[in-house]
Amino acid sequence: PMVKISPSNKITFPPAGINESVYQTVQIVNTSDTPAYFKILQDSTKTFRAFPPMGLINGKSFALLCFEFQPKQTRFYNFTAQCIFNHSSSNIQSLHLVGHCYTPQLTIGNDAKLFYPPTYTGVSSK
């Protein structure tokens, strides 16, 4: 198959919290005249998922793939998804998925007391 993945084969997700989902989209373009079948081999931990996981791209057309990143714990995640074209193991392209999961760590000093400056209701400035 004559297919191109854009913008690139490396997909970087924005930071996410635990069990929070973030998404990225890629385009698979079929530049030939014949249809091309694709199937994404999914992550067994379900941290990264592709929608739709398989499909058919008509000739001179394209398909959009949406990838979901849903981390289960705070750490760096790296996964290589395999995209198989036309049911052939010789027609595989790799998609490198990268994501970070963070948990906020806040410390409040001053015995956890917050002080706000005086506010006057009805006052405005131009």
Coordinates of N, CA and C in Angstrom, one line a residue:
P1 N 0.8 -1.2 0.0 CA 0.0 0.0 0.0 C 0.9 1.3 0.0
M2 N 0.3 2.3 -0.6 CA 1.0 3.6 -0.7 C 0.3 4.5 0.3
V3 N 0.8 4.5 1.5 CA 0.1 5.3 2.6 C 1.2 6.2 3.3
K4 N 0.7 7.3 3.8 CA 1.5 8.2 4.5 C 0.8 8.6 5.8
I5 N 1.5 8.7 6.9 CA 1.0 9.1 8.2 C 1.4 10.5 8.5
S6 N 0.5 11.4 8.7 CA 0.9 12.7 9.0 C 0.1 13.2 10.3
P7 N 0.7 14.1 11.1 CA 1.9 14.9 10.8 C 3.2 14.0 10.9
S8 N 3.3 13.0 11.8 CA 4.5 12.2 11.9 C 4.1 10.9 12.6
N9 N 5.1 10.0 12.7 CA 4.9 8.7 13.3 C 5.2 8.8 14.8
K10 N 5.6 10.0 15.3 CA 5.8 10.2 16.8 C 4.6 11.0 17.3
I11 N 3.9 10.5 18.2 CA 2.7 11.2 18.7 C 3.0 11.5 20.2
T12 N 3.0 12.8 20.6 CA 3.3 13.2 21.9 C 2.0 13.8 22.5
F13 N 1.6 13.3 23.6 CA 0.3 13.7 24.3 C 0.6 14.8 25.3
P14 N -0.4 15.7 25.5 CA -0.2 16.7 26.6 C -0.3 15.9 27.9
P15 N 0.3 16.5 29.0 CA 0.3 15.9 30.3 C -1.1 15.6 30.8
A16 N -1.3 14.5 31.5 CA -2.6 14.1 32.0 C -2.5 13.7 33.4
G17 N -3.6 13.7 34.1 CA -3.7 13.2 35.5 C -4.1 11.8 35.5
I18 N -4.0 11.1 36.7 CA -4.4 9.7 36.8 C -5.9 9.6 36.4
N19 N -6.1 8.6 35.5 CA -7.4 8.2 34.9 C -8.1 9.4 34.2
E20 N -7.3 10.3 33.7 CA -7.8 11.4 32.9 C -7.4 11.1 31.4
S21 N -8.3 11.4 30.5 CA -8.0 11.1 29.1 C -7.7 12.3 28.3
V22 N -6.6 12.2 27.5 CA -6.2 13.2 26.5 C -6.1 12.5 25.2
Y23 N -6.3 13.3 24.1 CA -6.4 12.7 22.8 C -5.5 13.5 21.8
Q24 N -5.0 12.7 20.8 CA -4.3 13.2 19.6 C -4.8 12.5 18.4
T25 N -4.8 13.2 17.3 CA -5.3 12.7 16.0 C -4.2 12.7 15.0
V26 N -4.2 11.6 14.2 CA -3.3 11.5 13.0 C -4.1 11.2 11.8
Q27 N -3.5 11.5 10.6 CA -4.2 11.2 9.4 C -3.4 10.2 8.6
I28 N -4.1 9.2 8.1 CA -3.5 8.2 7.2 C -4.0 8.5 5.8
V29 N -3.1 8.8 4.9 CA -3.5 9.1 3.5 C -3.1 8.0 2.6
N30 N -4.1 7.5 1.8 CA -3.9 6.5 0.8 C -3.7 7.2 -0.5
T31 N -2.4 7.1 -1.0 CA -2.1 7.8 -2.3 C -2.3 7.0 -3.5
S32 N -2.6 5.7 -3.3 CA -2.8 4.8 -4.5 C -4.3 4.8 -4.9
D33 N -4.5 4.1 -6.0 CA -5.9 4.0 -6.5 C -6.7 2.9 -5.9
T34 N -6.0 2.0 -5.3 CA -6.7 0.8 -4.7 C -6.9 1.1 -3.2
P35 N -8.0 0.5 -2.6 CA -8.3 0.6 -1.2 C -7.2 0.0 -0.4
A36 N -7.0 0.5 0.8 CA -6.0 -0.1 1.8 C -6.7 -0.4 3.1
Y37 N -6.5 -1.6 3.6 CA -7.0 -2.0 4.9 C -6.0 -1.7 6.0
F38 N -6.4 -1.2 7.1 CA -5.4 -1.0 8.2 C -6.0 -1.6 9.5
K39 N -5.1 -2.0 10.4 CA -5.5 -2.5 11.7 C -4.4 -2.0 12.7
I40 N -4.8 -1.5 13.8 CA -3.8 -1.0 14.8 C -3.8 -2.1 15.9
L41 N -2.6 -2.6 16.2 CA -2.4 -3.5 17.3 C -2.4 -2.7 18.6
Q42 N -3.4 -3.0 19.5 CA -3.7 -2.2 20.7 C -2.7 -2.5 21.8
D43 N -2.6 -1.5 22.7 CA -1.8 -1.7 24.0 C -2.6 -2.6 24.9
S44 N -2.0 -3.6 25.4 CA -2.7 -4.6 26.3 C -3.1 -3.9 27.6
T45 N -2.4 -2.9 28.1 CA -2.7 -2.2 29.3 C -3.8 -1.2 29.2
K46 N -4.2 -0.9 27.9 CA -5.3 0.0 27.6 C -4.9 1.5 28.1
T47 N -3.6 1.7 28.2 CA -3.2 3.1 28.5 C -3.3 3.9 27.2
F48 N -2.9 3.3 26.1 CA -3.1 4.0 24.8 C -4.1 3.2 24.0
R49 N -5.0 3.9 23.4 CA -6.0 3.2 22.5 C -6.2 4.0 21.3
A50 N -6.6 3.2 20.2 CA -6.8 3.9 18.9 C -8.3 3.7 18.5
F51 N -8.8 4.8 17.9 CA -10.2 4.7 17.4 C -10.3 5.3 16.0
P52 N -10.7 4.6 15.0 CA -11.2 3.2 15.1 C -9.9 2.2 15.1
P53 N -10.0 1.1 15.6 CA -8.9 0.2 15.7 C -8.6 -0.5 14.3
M54 N -9.5 -0.4 13.4 CA -9.3 -1.0 12.0 C -10.2 -0.3 11.1
G55 N -9.9 -0.3 9.8 CA -10.8 0.3 8.8 C -10.2 0.1 7.4
L56 N -11.0 0.7 6.5 CA -10.6 0.6 5.0 C -10.5 2.1 4.5
I57 N -9.4 2.3 3.8 CA -9.2 3.7 3.2 C -9.4 3.5 1.7
N58 N -10.3 4.2 1.1 CA -10.5 4.1 -0.3 C -9.3 4.8 -1.0
G59 N -9.2 4.4 -2.3 CA -8.1 5.0 -3.1 C -8.2 6.5 -3.1
K60 N -7.0 7.2 -3.1 CA -7.0 8.7 -3.2 C -7.8 9.3 -2.1
S61 N -7.8 8.7 -0.9 CA -8.6 9.2 0.2 C -7.8 9.1 1.5
F62 N -8.4 9.4 2.7 CA -7.7 9.4 3.9 C -8.6 8.9 5.0
A63 N -8.0 8.6 6.2 CA -8.8 8.2 7.4 C -8.1 9.0 8.6
L64 N -8.9 9.4 9.5 CA -8.4 10.0 10.7 C -8.4 9.0 11.9
L65 N -7.3 8.9 12.6 CA -7.2 8.0 13.7 C -7.1 8.9 15.0
C66 N -7.9 8.6 16.0 CA -7.8 9.3 17.2 C -7.2 8.4 18.3
F67 N -6.1 8.8 18.9 CA -5.4 8.1 19.9 C -5.8 8.7 21.3
E68 N -6.1 7.8 22.2 CA -6.4 8.2 23.6 C -5.3 7.8 24.5
F69 N -4.9 8.7 25.4 CA -3.9 8.4 26.5 C -4.6 8.5 27.8
Q70 N -4.7 7.4 28.6 CA -5.4 7.4 29.9 C -4.5 6.6 30.9
P71 N -3.6 7.4 31.6 CA -2.6 6.8 32.5 C -3.3 6.3 33.7
K72 N -2.7 5.2 34.3 CA -3.2 4.6 35.5 C -2.4 5.0 36.8
Q73 N -1.2 5.5 36.5 CA -0.3 5.9 37.6 C 0.6 7.0 37.2
T74 N 1.2 7.7 38.1 CA 2.2 8.8 37.8 C 3.5 8.3 37.3
R75 N 3.8 8.5 36.0 CA 5.1 8.1 35.5 C 5.1 8.5 34.0
F76 N 6.3 8.2 33.3 CA 6.4 8.4 31.9 C 6.0 7.2 31.1
Y77 N 5.2 7.4 30.1 CA 4.7 6.3 29.3 C 5.3 6.3 27.9
N78 N 5.6 5.2 27.3 CA 6.2 5.1 26.0 C 5.6 3.8 25.4
F79 N 5.0 3.8 24.2 CA 4.5 2.6 23.6 C 4.6 2.8 22.1
T80 N 4.9 1.7 21.4 CA 5.0 1.6 20.0 C 3.8 0.8 19.5
A81 N 2.9 1.5 18.8 CA 1.7 0.9 18.2 C 2.1 0.4 16.8
Q82 N 1.7 -0.8 16.5 CA 2.0 -1.3 15.1 C 0.7 -1.1 14.3
C83 N 0.9 -0.6 13.1 CA -0.2 -0.4 12.1 C 0.0 -1.4 11.0
I84 N -0.8 -2.4 10.8 CA -0.7 -3.4 9.8 C -1.6 -3.0 8.6
F85 N -1.0 -3.0 7.4 CA -1.8 -2.7 6.2 C -2.0 -3.9 5.4
N86 N -3.2 -4.0 4.9 CA -3.6 -5.1 3.9 C -3.3 -6.5 4.5
H87 N -3.5 -6.7 5.7 CA -3.4 -8.0 6.4 C -2.0 -8.7 6.2
S88 N -1.0 -7.9 6.0 CA 0.3 -8.4 5.7 C 1.4 -8.0 6.7
S89 N 2.1 -8.9 7.3 CA 3.1 -8.6 8.3 C 4.3 -7.8 7.7
S90 N 4.4 -7.9 6.3 CA 5.5 -7.1 5.7 C 5.1 -5.6 5.5
N91 N 3.9 -5.3 5.7 CA 3.4 -3.9 5.5 C 3.0 -3.3 6.9
I92 N 4.0 -3.2 7.7 CA 3.8 -2.6 9.1 C 4.5 -1.3 9.2
Q93 N 3.8 -0.3 9.8 CA 4.4 1.0 10.1 C 4.2 1.2 11.6
S94 N 5.2 1.7 12.3 CA 5.2 1.9 13.7 C 4.8 3.4 14.0
L95 N 4.0 3.5 15.1 CA 3.6 4.8 15.6 C 4.1 4.8 17.1
H96 N 5.0 5.8 17.4 CA 5.6 5.9 18.7 C 4.7 6.9 19.5
L97 N 4.1 6.4 20.6 CA 3.2 7.1 21.5 C 3.9 7.4 22.8
V98 N 3.9 8.7 23.1 CA 4.6 9.2 24.3 C 3.7 10.0 25.2
G99 N 3.6 9.7 26.5 CA 2.8 10.5 27.4 C 3.4 10.6 28.8
H100 N 3.0 11.6 29.5 CA 3.4 11.8 30.9 C 2.2 12.0 31.8
C101 N 2.3 11.4 33.0 CA 1.2 11.5 34.0 C 1.8 12.2 35.2
Y102 N 1.2 13.2 35.7 CA 1.7 14.0 36.8 C 0.6 14.0 37.9
T103 N 1.0 14.1 39.1 CA 0.1 14.4 40.2 C 0.6 15.7 40.8
P104 N -0.4 16.6 41.1 CA 0.0 17.9 41.7 C 0.6 17.7 43.1
Q105 N 1.6 18.4 43.5 CA 2.2 18.4 44.8 C 2.3 19.8 45.3
L106 N 1.3 20.2 46.1 CA 1.3 21.5 46.6 C 1.6 21.6 48.1
T107 N 2.4 22.6 48.5 CA 2.6 22.9 49.9 C 2.2 24.3 50.1
I108 N 1.5 24.5 51.2 CA 1.0 25.8 51.6 C 1.6 26.1 52.9
G109 N 2.4 27.2 53.0 CA 3.0 27.6 54.2 C 2.1 28.5 55.0
N110 N 2.6 29.1 56.1 CA 1.8 30.0 56.9 C 0.6 29.3 57.6
D111 N 0.8 28.1 58.0 CA -0.2 27.3 58.7 C -1.4 27.1 57.8
A112 N -1.2 27.1 56.5 CA -2.3 26.9 55.5 C -3.3 28.0 55.5
K113 N -2.9 29.2 55.9 CA -3.8 30.4 55.9 C -3.5 31.3 54.7
L114 N -4.5 31.7 54.0 CA -4.4 32.6 52.9 C -4.9 33.9 53.2
F115 N -4.2 35.0 52.8 CA -4.5 36.4 53.1 C -4.7 37.1 51.8
Y116 N -5.9 37.8 51.7 CA -6.2 38.5 50.5 C -6.2 40.0 50.8
P117 N -5.7 40.9 49.9 CA -5.7 42.3 50.2 C -7.2 42.8 50.3
P118 N -7.4 43.9 50.9 CA -8.7 44.5 51.1 C -9.4 44.8 49.7
T119 N -10.6 44.5 49.6 CA -11.3 44.7 48.3 C -12.5 45.6 48.6
Y120 N -12.7 46.6 47.7 CA -13.8 47.5 47.9 C -14.9 47.2 46.8
T121 N -16.1 46.9 47.2 CA -17.1 46.7 46.2 C -17.6 48.0 45.6
G122 N -17.9 47.9 44.3 CA -18.4 49.0 43.6 C -17.4 49.9 43.0
V123 N -16.1 49.7 43.3 CA -15.0 50.5 42.8 C -14.5 50.0 41.4
S124 N -14.3 50.8 40.5 CA -13.8 50.4 39.2 C -12.7 51.4 38.7
S125 N -11.9 50.9 37.8 CA -10.9 51.8 37.2 C -11.0 51.7 35.7
K126 N -10.4 52.8 35.1 CA -10.4 52.8 33.6 C -9.0 53.0 33.1

